[in-house]
PDB file of C-alpha atoms in Angstrom:
ATOM      1  CA  UNK A   1     -15.533 -11.453  17.354  1.00 60.00           C
ATOM      2  CA  UNK A   2     -14.355  -9.723  20.729  1.00 76.00           C
ATOM      3  CA  UNK A   3     -11.964 -12.634  21.623  1.00 81.00           C
ATOM      4  CA  UNK A   4     -10.551 -13.044  18.070  1.00 85.00           C
ATOM      5  CA  UNK A   5      -9.598  -8.674  18.371  1.00 89.00           C
ATOM      6  CA  UNK A   6      -7.836  -9.966  21.857  1.00 89.00           C
ATOM      7  CA  UNK A   7      -6.084 -12.509  20.048  1.00 87.00           C
ATOM      8  CA  UNK A   8      -5.306 -10.037  17.486  1.00 91.00           C
ATOM      9  CA  UNK A   9      -3.890  -7.853  20.121  1.00 93.00           C
ATOM     10  CA  UNK A  10      -1.868 -10.090  22.115  1.00 92.00           C
ATOM     11  CA  UNK A  11      -0.263 -12.128  19.444  1.00 94.00           C
ATOM     12  CA  UNK A  12       0.897  -8.168  17.964  1.00 95.00           C
ATOM     13  CA  UNK A  13       1.733  -7.030  21.305  1.00 96.00           C
ATOM     14  CA  UNK A  14       3.854  -9.734  22.257  1.00 96.00           C
ATOM     15  CA  UNK A  15       5.988 -10.326  18.378  1.00 97.00           C
ATOM     16  CA  UNK A  16       6.530  -6.848  18.705  1.00 98.00           C
ATOM     17  CA  UNK A  17       7.758  -7.307  22.060  1.00 98.00           C
ATOM     18  CA  UNK A  18       9.007 -10.372  21.592  1.00 98.00           C
ATOM     19  CA  UNK A  19      11.473  -9.388  18.731  1.00 98.00           C
ATOM     20  CA  UNK A  20      12.754  -6.331  19.981  1.00 98.00           C
ATOM     21  CA  UNK A  21      14.075  -8.594  23.023  1.00 98.00           C
ATOM     22  CA  UNK A  22      15.150 -11.207  20.419  1.00 98.00           C
ATOM     23  CA  UNK A  23      16.747  -8.330  18.576  1.00 98.00           C
ATOM     24  CA  UNK A  24      18.572  -6.859  22.016  1.00 98.00           C
ATOM     25  CA  UNK A  25      19.941  -9.819  22.761  1.00 98.00           C
ATOM     26  CA  UNK A  26      21.687 -10.641  19.719  1.00 98.00           C
ATOM     27  CA  UNK A  27      23.016  -6.921  20.003  1.00 98.00           C
ATOM     28  CA  UNK A  28      24.486  -7.868  23.067  1.00 98.00           C
ATOM     29  CA  UNK A  29      25.505 -11.379  21.748  1.00 98.00           C
ATOM     30  CA  UNK A  30      27.517  -9.558  18.810  1.00 98.00           C
ATOM     31  CA  UNK A  31      29.096  -6.279  21.502  1.00 97.00           C
ATOM     32  CA  UNK A  32      30.060  -9.335  24.322  1.00 97.00           C
ATOM     33  CA  UNK A  33      31.851 -10.929  21.547  1.00 97.00           C
ATOM     34  CA  UNK A  34      33.744  -8.638  20.207  1.00 97.00           C
ATOM     35  CA  UNK A  35      35.417  -7.880  23.772  1.00 97.00           C
ATOM     36  CA  UNK A  36      36.975 -10.705  23.703  1.00 97.00           C
ATOM     37  CA  UNK A  37      39.885  -9.565  22.375  1.00 96.00           C
ATOM     38  CA  UNK A  38      40.457  -7.328  25.006  1.00 98.00           C
ATOM     39  CA  UNK A  39      41.410  -7.162  28.652  1.00 98.00           C
ATOM     40  CA  UNK A  40      40.268  -7.253  31.426  1.00 98.00           C
ATOM     41  CA  UNK A  41      40.115  -3.970  32.189  1.00 98.00           C
ATOM     42  CA  UNK A  42      38.560  -2.920  28.789  1.00 98.00           C
ATOM     43  CA  UNK A  43      35.758  -6.125  30.190  1.00 98.00           C
ATOM     44  CA  UNK A  44      35.149  -4.820  32.461  1.00 98.00           C
ATOM     45  CA  UNK A  45      34.377  -1.117  31.958  1.00 98.00           C
ATOM     46  CA  UNK A  46      32.278  -1.706  29.745  1.00 97.00           C
ATOM     47  CA  UNK A  47      30.467  -4.467  31.652  1.00 97.00           C
ATOM     48  CA  UNK A  48      29.776  -2.032  33.962  1.00 95.00           C
ATOM     49  CA  UNK A  49      28.233   0.697  31.438  1.00 96.00           C
ATOM     50  CA  UNK A  50      26.462  -2.315  30.497  1.00 95.00           C
ATOM     51  CA  UNK A  51      24.441  -2.803  33.756  1.00 95.00           C
ATOM     52  CA  UNK A  52      23.630   0.851  34.007  1.00 94.00           C
ATOM     53  CA  UNK A  53      20.626   0.366  32.024  1.00 94.00           C
ATOM     54  CA  UNK A  54      20.680  -2.466  30.138  1.00 95.00           C
ATOM     55  CA  UNK A  55      19.019  -4.624  32.493  1.00 94.00           C
ATOM     56  CA  UNK A  56      16.152  -1.981  32.509  1.00 96.00           C
ATOM     57  CA  UNK A  57      16.035  -2.782  28.587  1.00 97.00           C
ATOM     58  CA  UNK A  58      15.814  -6.372  29.207  1.00 97.00           C
ATOM     59  CA  UNK A  59      12.892  -6.217  31.633  1.00 97.00           C
ATOM     60  CA  UNK A  60      11.372  -4.118  29.611  1.00 98.00           C
ATOM     61  CA  UNK A  61      10.751  -6.221  26.261  1.00 98.00           C
ATOM     62  CA  UNK A  62      10.413  -9.522  28.059  1.00 98.00           C
ATOM     63  CA  UNK A  63       8.235  -9.684  30.595  1.00 98.00           C
ATOM     64  CA  UNK A  64       5.461  -7.574  28.156  1.00 98.00           C
ATOM     65  CA  UNK A  65       6.918 -10.945  25.124  1.00 98.00           C
ATOM     66  CA  UNK A  66       5.915 -13.048  28.124  1.00 98.00           C
ATOM     67  CA  UNK A  67       2.855 -12.094  29.911  1.00 98.00           C
ATOM     68  CA  UNK A  68       1.148 -11.387  26.270  1.00 97.00           C
ATOM     69  CA  UNK A  69       2.392 -14.980  24.801  1.00 97.00           C
ATOM     70  CA  UNK A  70       1.230 -16.824  28.113  1.00 97.00           C
ATOM     71  CA  UNK A  71      -2.276 -14.927  27.127  1.00 95.00           C
ATOM     72  CA  UNK A  72      -2.068 -16.123  24.123  1.00 94.00           C
ATOM     73  CA  UNK A  73      -1.033 -19.696  24.657  1.00 94.00           C
ATOM     74  CA  UNK A  74      -4.609 -19.649  27.185  1.00 93.00           C
ATOM     75  CA  UNK A  75      -6.838 -17.688  24.301  1.00 91.00           C
ATOM     76  CA  UNK A  76      -6.119 -20.475  22.491  1.00 88.00           C
ATOM     77  CA  UNK A  77      -5.374 -23.942  23.759  1.00 87.00           C
ATOM     78  CA  UNK A  78      -8.989 -24.534  23.377  1.00 83.00           C
ATOM     79  CA  UNK A  79      -8.565 -24.652  20.356  1.00 79.00           C
ATOM     80  CA  UNK A  80      -5.301 -27.213  20.580  1.00 80.00           C
ATOM     81  CA  UNK A  81      -3.971 -26.039  17.118  1.00 87.00           C
ATOM     82  CA  UNK A  82      -0.921 -25.093  15.793  1.00 92.00           C
ATOM     83  CA  UNK A  83      -1.082 -21.949  16.928  1.00 90.00           C
ATOM     84  CA  UNK A  84      -1.413 -23.378  20.144  1.00 93.00           C
ATOM     85  CA  UNK A  85       1.903 -25.783  19.710  1.00 96.00           C
ATOM     86  CA  UNK A  86       3.779 -22.724  18.216  1.00 96.00           C
ATOM     87  CA  UNK A  87       2.799 -20.160  20.930  1.00 96.00           C
ATOM     88  CA  UNK A  88       2.707 -22.818  23.807  1.00 97.00           C
ATOM     89  CA  UNK A  89       6.483 -23.757  22.461  1.00 98.00           C
ATOM     90  CA  UNK A  90       7.950 -20.323  22.225  1.00 98.00           C
ATOM     91  CA  UNK A  91       6.536 -19.335  25.801  1.00 98.00           C
ATOM     92  CA  UNK A  92       8.377 -22.693  27.133  1.00 98.00           C
ATOM     93  CA  UNK A  93      11.690 -20.529  25.468  1.00 98.00           C
ATOM     94  CA  UNK A  94      10.823 -17.754  26.413  1.00 98.00           C
ATOM     95  CA  UNK A  95      11.016 -18.962  30.334  1.00 98.00           C
ATOM     96  CA  UNK A  96      13.943 -20.829  29.533  1.00 98.00           C
ATOM     97  CA  UNK A  97      15.355 -17.150  29.203  1.00 98.00           C
ATOM     98  CA  UNK A  98      13.990 -15.691  31.802  1.00 98.00           C
ATOM     99  CA  UNK A  99      15.446 -18.845  34.053  1.00 98.00           C
ATOM    100  CA  UNK A 100      18.889 -18.334  32.320  1.00 98.00           C
ATOM    101  CA  UNK A 101      18.689 -15.042  33.488  1.00 98.00           C
ATOM    102  CA  UNK A 102      17.548 -15.464  36.890  1.00 98.00           C
ATOM    103  CA  UNK A 103      20.450 -18.623  37.824  1.00 98.00           C
ATOM    104  CA  UNK A 104      23.493 -16.869  35.431  1.00 98.00           C
ATOM    105  CA  UNK A 105      23.307 -14.074  33.848  1.00 98.00           C
ATOM    106  CA  UNK A 106      21.471 -11.826  37.048  1.00 97.00           C
ATOM    107  CA  UNK A 107      23.972 -13.612  39.945  1.00 98.00           C
ATOM    108  CA  UNK A 108      27.009 -12.461  37.538  1.00 98.00           C
ATOM    109  CA  UNK A 109      25.740  -9.254  36.633  1.00 98.00           C
ATOM    110  CA  UNK A 110      25.843  -8.470  40.219  1.00 97.00           C
ATOM    111  CA  UNK A 111      29.417  -9.585  41.159  1.00 97.00           C
ATOM    112  CA  UNK A 112      30.845  -7.884  38.619  1.00 98.00           C
ATOM    113  CA  UNK A 113      29.133  -4.425  39.635  1.00 96.00           C
ATOM    114  CA  UNK A 114      32.363  -4.506  41.866  1.00 96.00           C
ATOM    115  CA  UNK A 115      34.862  -4.885  39.950  1.00 98.00           C
ATOM    116  CA  UNK A 116      37.809  -2.171  39.395  1.00 97.00           C
ATOM    117  CA  UNK A 117      38.750  -1.736  35.691  1.00 97.00           C
ATOM    118  CA  UNK A 118      41.930  -1.398  36.850  1.00 97.00           C
ATOM    119  CA  UNK A 119      41.790  -4.492  38.760  1.00 97.00           C
ATOM    120  CA  UNK A 120      39.742  -7.185  37.495  1.00 98.00           C
ATOM    121  CA  UNK A 121      40.015 -10.566  39.292  1.00 98.00           C
ATOM    122  CA  UNK A 122      42.590 -13.538  38.323  1.00 98.00           C
ATOM    123  CA  UNK A 123      39.469 -15.705  36.479  1.00 98.00           C
ATOM    124  CA  UNK A 124      37.838 -12.778  35.016  1.00 98.00           C
ATOM    125  CA  UNK A 125      37.688 -14.827  31.893  1.00 98.00           C
ATOM    126  CA  UNK A 126      36.238 -17.567  33.569  1.00 98.00           C
ATOM    127  CA  UNK A 127      32.956 -15.356  34.591  1.00 98.00           C
ATOM    128  CA  UNK A 128      33.232 -13.613  31.364  1.00 98.00           C
ATOM    129  CA  UNK A 129      32.687 -17.116  29.466  1.00 98.00           C
ATOM    130  CA  UNK A 130      29.929 -18.252  31.633  1.00 98.00           C
ATOM    131  CA  UNK A 131      27.937 -15.196  31.175  1.00 98.00           C
ATOM    132  CA  UNK A 132      28.314 -15.560  27.456  1.00 98.00           C
ATOM    133  CA  UNK A 133      27.494 -19.530  27.452  1.00 98.00           C
ATOM    134  CA  UNK A 134      24.868 -18.795  29.309  1.00 98.00           C
ATOM    135  CA  UNK A 135      23.838 -15.333  27.035  1.00 98.00           C
ATOM    136  CA  UNK A 136      23.775 -17.152  23.467  1.00 98.00           C
ATOM    137  CA  UNK A 137      21.485 -20.101  25.446  1.00 98.00           C
ATOM    138  CA  UNK A 138      18.797 -17.261  26.412  1.00 98.00           C
ATOM    139  CA  UNK A 139      20.085 -15.419  22.439  1.00 98.00           C
ATOM    140  CA  UNK A 140      19.045 -18.436  20.838  1.00 98.00           C
ATOM    141  CA  UNK A 141      16.138 -19.314  22.534  1.00 98.00           C
ATOM    142  CA  UNK A 142      14.903 -15.984  22.350  1.00 98.00           C
ATOM    143  CA  UNK A 143      15.045 -16.142  18.567  1.00 98.00           C
ATOM    144  CA  UNK A 144      13.549 -19.431  18.269  1.00 98.00           C
ATOM    145  CA  UNK A 145      10.694 -17.790  20.003  1.00 98.00           C
ATOM    146  CA  UNK A 146      10.537 -14.850  18.039  1.00 98.00           C
ATOM    147  CA  UNK A 147      10.405 -16.921  15.046  1.00 98.00           C
ATOM    148  CA  UNK A 148       7.771 -19.364  16.359  1.00 98.00           C
ATOM    149  CA  UNK A 149       5.552 -16.311  17.444  1.00 97.00           C
ATOM    150  CA  UNK A 150       6.534 -15.146  13.893  1.00 97.00           C
ATOM    151  CA  UNK A 151       5.712 -18.589  12.258  1.00 96.00           C
ATOM    152  CA  UNK A 152       2.154 -18.595  14.746  1.00 94.00           C
ATOM    153  CA  UNK A 153       1.042 -15.025  13.093  1.00 94.00           C
ATOM    154  CA  UNK A 154       1.815 -15.733   9.014  1.00 93.00           C
ATOM    155  CA  UNK A 155      -0.396 -18.991  10.029  1.00 85.00           C
ATOM    156  CA  UNK A 156      -3.294 -16.951  11.322  1.00 77.00           C
ATOM    157  CA  UNK A 157      -2.768 -14.551   8.819  1.00 67.00           C
ATOM    158  CA  UNK A 158      -3.318 -17.405   6.130  1.00 61.00           C
ATOM    159  CA  UNK A 159      -6.236 -19.019   7.758  1.00 55.00           C
ATOM    160  CA  UNK A 160      -8.276 -15.297   7.528  1.00 51.00           C
ATOM    161  CA  UNK A 161     -11.171 -14.852   4.671  1.00 45.00           C
ATOM    162  CA  UNK A 162     -11.584 -12.025   2.860  1.00 47.00           C
ATOM    163  CA  UNK A 163     -14.546 -10.504   5.196  1.00 47.00           C
ATOM    164  CA  UNK A 164     -12.279 -11.135   7.938  1.00 47.00           C
ATOM    165  CA  UNK A 165     -13.694 -13.408   9.563  1.00 49.00           C
ATOM    166  CA  UNK A 166     -11.145 -16.854  10.773  1.00 50.00           C
ATOM    167  CA  UNK A 167     -11.246 -20.308  10.241  1.00 48.00           C
ATOM    168  CA  UNK A 168     -12.743 -21.374  13.546  1.00 46.00           C
ATOM    169  CA  UNK A 169     -12.302 -25.295  11.801  1.00 42.00           C
ATOM    170  CA  UNK A 170      -9.869 -27.405   9.872  1.00 43.00           C
ATOM    171  CA  UNK A 171     -12.122 -27.082   6.532  1.00 40.00           C
ATOM    172  CA  UNK A 172     -12.109 -23.788   6.977  1.00 42.00           C
ATOM    173  CA  UNK A 173     -15.557 -21.498   7.228  1.00 42.00           C
ATOM    174  CA  UNK A 174     -18.795 -22.721   5.674  1.00 39.00           C
ATOM    175  CA  UNK A 175     -18.693 -20.125   3.270  1.00 37.00           C
ATOM    176  CA  UNK A 176     -15.815 -21.476   1.907  1.00 37.00           C
ATOM    177  CA  UNK A 177     -16.960 -24.936   1.891  1.00 35.00           C
ATOM    178  CA  UNK A 178     -19.808 -24.438  -0.395  1.00 37.00           C
ATOM    179  CA  UNK A 179     -22.693 -24.424   2.390  1.00 36.00           C
ATOM    180  CA  UNK A 180     -24.945 -21.557   2.186  1.00 33.00           C
TER     181      UNK A 180
END
């Protein structure tokens, strides 16, 4: 019973953080795509404003999403059922986000901190495009991870019986199979 409560807390916490993170990435993607119509000066100014605190928000939502999803995958490992595979795949997608961020986005962010709005580098559009492609990859991965976690949570909720217990085997609890 205690492990089920732990799994429920992990499921809801992970779902909340993954959803917040995916929503944050979508918002940044919309902003970035809107910037494509502006020159290097405007792009540089907006990027430097973004870089002041948005990395903090990304860390504050991605890291708890990763941790809770990993713990949930570990708690469902023994059953190796649908919830485990959905959660494990979501975790892999969140790891993809982290690796993409570390390999592409953060190095570009660090470089852009040194840009000046009055004189952006000559290749600023190439750098912008690389950042936006990497961001699109991590946004798609985060949205898919959130979707998988949502499906896993919905599937878990569907297996609950009226008294709040969950079905522990594919056939469901003994009460539902007609046993007394």
